[in-house]
mmCIF file of C-alpha atoms in Angstrom:
data_model
loop_
_atom_site.group_PDB
_atom_site.id
_atom_site.type_symbol
_atom_site.label_atom_id
_atom_site.label_comp_id
_atom_site.label_asym_id
_atom_site.label_seq_id
_atom_site.Cartn_x
_atom_site.Cartn_y
_atom_site.Cartn_z
ATOM 1 C CA MET A 1 12.140 -16.063 -1.057
ATOM 2 C CA PRO A 2 11.367 -12.879 -2.757
ATOM 3 C CA VAL A 3 13.271 -11.021 0.150
ATOM 4 C CA ARG A 4 16.347 -11.832 2.327
ATOM 5 C CA ARG A 5 15.971 -12.073 5.879
ATOM 6 C CA PRO A 6 16.359 -8.675 7.438
ATOM 7 C CA ARG A 7 19.263 -8.628 9.703
ATOM 8 C CA TYR A 8 16.971 -7.996 12.585
ATOM 9 C CA ALA A 9 15.429 -10.275 15.255
ATOM 10 C CA THR A 10 12.179 -8.523 15.382
ATOM 11 C CA LEU A 11 10.085 -6.118 13.860
ATOM 12 C CA ALA A 12 10.201 -3.699 16.447
ATOM 13 C CA VAL A 13 13.496 -3.320 16.106
ATOM 14 C CA LEU A 14 13.973 -3.060 12.956
ATOM 15 C CA LEU A 15 11.826 -0.135 12.851
ATOM 16 C CA ARG A 16 13.169 1.468 15.262
ATOM 17 C CA ARG A 17 16.976 1.292 13.115
ATOM 18 C CA GLU A 18 15.560 2.081 9.809
ATOM 19 C CA LEU A 19 12.536 4.655 10.240
ATOM 20 C CA VAL A 20 11.881 6.881 7.270
ATOM 21 C CA ARG A 21 10.442 9.938 9.110
ATOM 22 C CA ASP A 22 10.440 12.453 5.783
ATOM 23 C CA GLU A 23 7.871 11.685 3.001
ATOM 24 C CA HIS A 24 8.397 11.694 -0.982
ATOM 25 C CA PRO A 25 7.365 15.795 -1.548
ATOM 26 C CA ALA A 26 5.151 14.935 -4.219
ATOM 27 C CA THR A 27 3.192 12.319 -2.234
ATOM 28 C CA ALA A 28 2.782 14.693 0.637
ATOM 29 C CA ALA A 29 1.824 17.461 -1.423
ATOM 30 C CA LEU A 30 -1.214 15.244 -2.500
ATOM 31 C CA VAL A 31 -1.338 14.668 1.280
ATOM 32 C CA ARG A 32 -1.923 18.217 1.477
ATOM 33 C CA GLU A 33 -4.499 18.713 -1.271
ATOM 34 C CA LEU A 34 -6.813 15.653 -0.069
ATOM 35 C CA ALA A 35 -6.419 17.493 3.924
ATOM 36 C CA GLY A 36 -10.342 18.405 3.430
ATOM 37 C CA VAL A 37 -11.469 15.225 2.527
ATOM 38 C CA ARG A 38 -12.466 13.644 6.100
ATOM 39 C CA ALA A 39 -14.030 17.361 6.684
ATOM 40 C CA ARG A 40 -16.217 17.202 3.496
ATOM 41 C CA GLY A 41 -17.219 13.957 4.091
ATOM 42 C CA ALA A 42 -16.702 12.701 0.468
ATOM 43 C CA PHE A 43 -14.519 12.704 -2.154
ATOM 44 C CA THR A 44 -14.751 13.733 -5.648
ATOM 45 C CA ARG A 45 -14.380 11.465 -8.740
ATOM 46 C CA ALA A 46 -11.131 14.031 -9.760
ATOM 47 C CA GLU A 47 -9.974 13.288 -6.002
ATOM 48 C CA PHE A 48 -10.439 9.770 -6.867
ATOM 49 C CA VAL A 49 -8.625 9.136 -9.871
ATOM 50 C CA ARG A 50 -5.392 11.308 -8.329
ATOM 51 C CA MET A 51 -5.297 8.679 -5.663
ATOM 52 C CA CYS A 52 -5.747 5.565 -8.112
ATOM 53 C CA ARG A 53 -3.297 7.042 -10.230
ATOM 54 C CA TRP A 54 -0.443 7.939 -7.201
ATOM 55 C CA LYS A 55 -1.034 4.073 -6.663
ATOM 56 C CA SER A 56 -0.523 2.668 -10.109
ATOM 57 C CA PRO A 57 -2.127 3.965 -13.369
ATOM 58 C CA ARG A 58 -2.366 0.160 -14.871
ATOM 59 C CA ALA A 59 -6.230 -0.165 -14.476
ATOM 60 C CA VAL A 60 -6.902 3.225 -15.209
ATOM 61 C CA ARG A 61 -10.052 2.081 -17.390
ATOM 62 C CA LEU A 62 -11.367 0.385 -14.866
ATOM 63 C CA TRP A 63 -11.337 3.074 -12.288
ATOM 64 C CA ARG A 64 -12.633 6.186 -14.822
ATOM 65 C CA ALA A 65 -15.756 3.928 -15.695
ATOM 66 C CA ASN A 66 -16.913 4.714 -11.724
ATOM 67 C CA SER A 67 -19.894 7.845 -11.991
ATOM 68 C CA PRO A 68 -19.141 10.672 -10.133
ATOM 69 C CA ALA A 69 -22.192 9.765 -9.069
ATOM 70 C CA ARG A 70 -20.748 6.116 -7.381
ATOM 71 C CA ILE A 71 -18.029 7.731 -6.150
ATOM 72 C CA GLY A 72 -20.234 10.368 -3.951
ATOM 73 C CA THR A 73 -21.786 7.685 -2.378
ATOM 74 C CA VAL A 74 -19.295 5.316 -1.843
ATOM 75 C CA SER A 75 -17.224 7.864 -0.234
ATOM 76 C CA ARG A 76 -19.870 9.297 1.737
ATOM 77 C CA ALA A 77 -20.189 5.831 3.069
ATOM 78 C CA VAL A 78 -16.863 5.295 3.489
ATOM 79 C CA LEU A 79 -15.877 8.060 5.736
ATOM 80 C CA ALA A 80 -19.020 7.934 7.925
ATOM 81 C CA THR A 81 -18.871 3.742 9.039
ATOM 82 C CA ARG A 82 -16.195 3.398 11.795
ATOM 83 C CA SER A 83 -15.891 -0.245 11.221
ATOM 84 C CA GLU A 84 -12.804 -0.676 9.286
ATOM 85 C CA ARG A 85 -14.120 -3.763 7.231
ATOM 86 C CA ARG A 86 -16.472 -2.196 5.760
ATOM 87 C CA ARG A 87 -14.277 0.731 4.923
ATOM 88 C CA MET A 88 -12.571 -1.741 3.021
ATOM 89 C CA GLU A 89 -16.133 -3.621 1.396
ATOM 90 C CA LEU A 90 -17.107 -0.468 0.351
ATOM 91 C CA LEU A 91 -14.013 0.927 -1.640
ATOM 92 C CA THR A 92 -13.427 -2.510 -2.818
ATOM 93 C CA GLY A 93 -17.165 -2.413 -4.370
ATOM 94 C CA LEU A 94 -15.612 0.500 -7.095
ATOM 95 C CA ARG A 95 -14.778 -0.847 -10.288
ATOM 96 C CA GLY A 96 -10.935 -1.267 -10.736
ATOM 97 C CA VAL A 97 -10.301 -1.159 -6.734
ATOM 98 C CA GLY A 98 -8.787 -3.850 -4.832
ATOM 99 C CA VAL A 99 -7.878 -4.264 -1.141
ATOM 100 C CA PRO A 100 -4.303 -2.293 -1.754
ATOM 101 C CA MET A 101 -5.564 -0.002 -4.151
ATOM 102 C CA ALA A 102 -8.315 0.830 -1.505
ATOM 103 C CA SER A 103 -5.543 1.377 1.196
ATOM 104 C CA ALA A 104 -3.908 3.961 -0.499
ATOM 105 C CA ILE A 105 -6.793 5.730 -0.937
ATOM 106 C CA LEU A 106 -7.259 5.626 2.954
ATOM 107 C CA THR A 107 -3.831 6.461 3.163
ATOM 108 C CA LEU A 108 -3.961 9.691 1.027
ATOM 109 C CA ILE A 109 -6.975 10.918 2.952
ATOM 110 C CA ASP A 110 -5.747 9.972 6.538
ATOM 111 C CA PRO A 111 -1.832 9.082 6.582
ATOM 112 C CA GLN A 112 -2.027 9.580 10.482
ATOM 113 C CA ARG A 113 -3.670 6.263 10.990
ATOM 114 C CA TYR A 114 -3.419 4.329 7.203
ATOM 115 C CA GLY A 115 -0.877 2.437 5.580
ATOM 116 C CA VAL A 116 -0.308 0.804 1.828
ATOM 117 C CA LEU A 117 -1.211 -2.141 2.087
ATOM 118 C CA ASP A 118 1.925 -3.318 -0.500
ATOM 119 C CA ILE A 119 3.489 -6.500 -1.969
ATOM 120 C CA ARG A 120 6.716 -4.799 -0.407
ATOM 121 C CA ALA A 121 5.723 -4.116 2.806
ATOM 122 C CA TRP A 122 4.474 -7.362 3.315
ATOM 123 C CA GLN A 123 7.055 -9.474 1.938
ATOM 124 C CA VAL A 124 9.506 -7.929 4.830
ATOM 125 C CA LEU A 125 6.679 -8.698 7.384
ATOM 126 C CA PHE A 126 6.951 -12.519 6.067
ATOM 127 C CA ALA A 127 10.676 -12.466 5.817
ATOM 128 C CA ILE A 128 11.100 -10.980 9.310
ATOM 129 C CA ARG A 129 7.732 -13.689 10.614
ATOM 130 C CA SER A 130 5.476 -10.867 11.595
ATOM 131 C CA VAL A 131 3.152 -12.649 9.475
ATOM 132 C CA THR A 132 2.892 -16.076 8.181
ATOM 133 C CA ALA A 133 0.379 -16.116 4.753
ATOM 134 C CA ASN A 134 0.465 -14.869 1.442
ATOM 135 C CA ARG A 135 4.675 -15.103 1.170
ATOM 136 C CA ARG A 136 3.998 -13.807 -2.168
ATOM 137 C CA GLY A 137 2.453 -10.600 -0.609
ATOM 138 C CA GLN A 138 0.279 -10.694 -3.615
ATOM 139 C CA GLY A 139 -3.950 -11.599 -3.627
ATOM 140 C CA PHE A 140 -4.737 -10.053 -0.241
ATOM 141 C CA THR A 141 -7.782 -10.600 1.162
ATOM 142 C CA ILE A 142 -9.862 -8.419 3.936
ATOM 143 C CA ASP A 143 -9.101 -10.666 6.520
ATOM 144 C CA GLN A 144 -4.820 -9.543 6.060
ATOM 145 C CA TRP A 145 -5.800 -6.152 5.622
ATOM 146 C CA GLU A 146 -7.220 -5.790 8.939
ATOM 147 C CA GLN A 147 -4.000 -7.908 10.516
ATOM 148 C CA TYR A 148 -1.842 -5.223 8.185
ATOM 149 C CA LEU A 149 -3.671 -1.901 10.052
ATOM 150 C CA ALA A 150 -3.023 -3.608 13.161
ATOM 151 C CA ALA A 151 0.424 -3.906 13.146
ATOM 152 C CA LEU A 152 0.801 -0.216 11.658
ATOM 153 C CA ARG A 153 -1.138 1.271 14.279
ATOM 154 C CA LEU A 154 0.531 -0.562 17.152
ATOM 155 C CA HIS A 155 4.100 0.383 16.002
ATOM 156 C CA ALA A 156 2.878 4.076 15.147
ATOM 157 C CA ARG A 157 1.935 3.957 18.584
ATOM 158 C CA ARG A 158 4.874 2.961 20.148
ATOM 159 C CA LEU A 159 7.520 4.841 18.073
ATOM 160 C CA LYS A 160 4.933 8.213 18.439
ATOM 161 C CA VAL A 161 4.819 8.241 14.453
ATOM 162 C CA THR A 162 2.149 7.660 11.387
ATOM 163 C CA ALA A 163 1.276 4.473 10.454
ATOM 164 C CA ARG A 164 1.814 5.434 7.136
ATOM 165 C CA THR A 165 5.480 6.550 8.370
ATOM 166 C CA VAL A 166 6.183 3.011 9.326
ATOM 167 C CA GLU A 167 4.234 1.345 5.949
ATOM 168 C CA TYR A 168 6.830 3.436 4.582
ATOM 169 C CA THR A 169 9.971 2.215 6.329
ATOM 170 C CA LEU A 170 8.703 -1.173 5.147
ATOM 171 C CA PHE A 171 8.597 0.084 1.480
ATOM 172 C CA GLU A 172 11.887 1.230 1.866
ATOM 173 C CA CYS A 173 13.562 -1.768 4.059
ATOM 174 C CA HIS A 174 12.584 -3.984 1.057
ATOM 175 C CA ARG A 175 14.299 -2.093 -1.359
ATOM 176 C CA LYS A 176 17.475 -2.850 0.554
ATOM 177 C CA LEU A 177 16.944 -6.415 0.761
ATOM 178 C CA GLN A 178 15.138 -7.561 -2.755
ATOM 179 C CA ARG A 179 16.260 -10.661 -4.581
ATOM 180 C CA GLY A 180 16.016 -10.750 -8.039
ATOM 181 C CA THR A 181 12.372 -9.515 -9.901
ATOM 182 C CA LEU A 182 9.471 -8.085 -7.793
ATOM 183 C CA TYR A 183 6.925 -10.312 -9.783
ATOM 184 C CA PRO A 184 7.460 -13.311 -11.588
ATOM 185 C CA PRO A 185 7.549 -13.083 -15.260
ATOM 186 C CA PRO A 186 4.571 -14.295 -17.137
ATOM 187 C CA ALA A 187 4.714 -17.747 -19.022
ATOM 188 C CA THR A 188 5.692 -17.172 -22.784
ATOM 189 C CA PRO A 189 2.396 -18.077 -25.149
ATOM 190 C CA ARG A 190 4.406 -21.011 -26.201
ATOM 191 C CA THR A 191 5.795 -22.911 -23.903
ATOM 192 C CA GLY A 192 4.113 -21.878 -20.733
ATOM 193 C CA ARG A 193 7.666 -21.524 -19.527
ATOM 194 C CA ARG A 194 8.722 -18.224 -18.072
ATOM 195 C CA PRO A 195 11.531 -16.259 -19.865
ATOM 196 C CA PRO A 196 15.050 -16.102 -18.252
ATOM 197 C CA GLY A 197 15.311 -12.627 -16.235
ATOM 198 C CA GLY A 198 12.024 -11.723 -17.550
ATOM 199 C CA GLY A 199 9.353 -9.808 -15.651
ATOM 200 C CA ARG A 200 8.284 -6.832 -14.126
ATOM 201 C CA GLY A 201 11.493 -6.341 -12.449
ATOM 202 C CA ARG A 202 11.761 -3.431 -9.770
ATOM 203 C CA ALA A 203 8.569 -1.398 -8.901
ATOM 204 C CA LEU A 204 8.850 2.220 -8.924
ATOM 205 C CA PRO A 205 9.421 3.578 -5.094
ATOM 206 C CA SER A 206 6.596 4.706 -3.214
ATOM 207 C CA GLY A 207 3.474 5.283 -4.568
ATOM 208 C CA SER A 208 2.948 1.419 -0.820
ATOM 209 C CA GLY A 209 2.153 -2.832 -5.706
ATOM 210 C CA ARG A 210 2.733 0.370 -5.886
ATOM 211 C CA ALA A 211 4.301 1.662 -9.632
ATOM 212 C CA ARG A 212 3.616 3.722 -6.844
ATOM 213 C CA ARG A 213 6.246 4.867 -4.492
ATOM 214 C CA ARG A 214 8.186 7.417 -6.089
ATOM 215 C CA PRO A 215 5.886 8.715 -8.808
ATOM 216 C CA ALA A 216 5.711 11.914 -10.290
ATOM 217 C CA ALA A 217 2.277 11.212 -8.069
ATOM 218 C CA GLY A 218 2.967 7.959 -6.256
ATOM 219 C CA ARG A 219 3.357 5.194 -4.745
ATOM 220 C CA GLY A 220 2.355 3.999 -1.802
#
């Protein structure tokens, strides 16, 4: 199992006991800078790049390939629709944007209602048996995103906090429960075997993948 089973019987108990209310300062600053996006009804290419970088810089060449016009068209549609599924479909239509990155964009724009769908958060949910699929928390589907978002919002309402607060708490809990490396190490070219002790190791905090969570701008 990627993480040890939490000592709490339910997710509700875990969140009550472990709730992390303070946002990382760099993330809080970026959220403040993006505060006008919803009122404006769109985000710019520069804002898009900043949000993607906050989540993870690994696909930089892909998401930089999106034109300002394309980003403007997609962002306006994203902020106009009332369908969460449609929001995700639109965002993942941009180059370099998968479900986790799309969730990070939504979180930075509206942390009250969204949290990042992250390998760490999902693995904690699996360990506490709040979800039963995708044990490793990779290759997320839109169905899994909708399930995750519903759980974040449910517990956020109960605790009177933001969805991001619930998600960030899960992320920090994973750091306490993690066993071994976060991602499986790549196979070596000659043998096809994974090197002992290899792999990407522990992800940086917050920025909820995330090389994200506590980057100069990131997490997630």
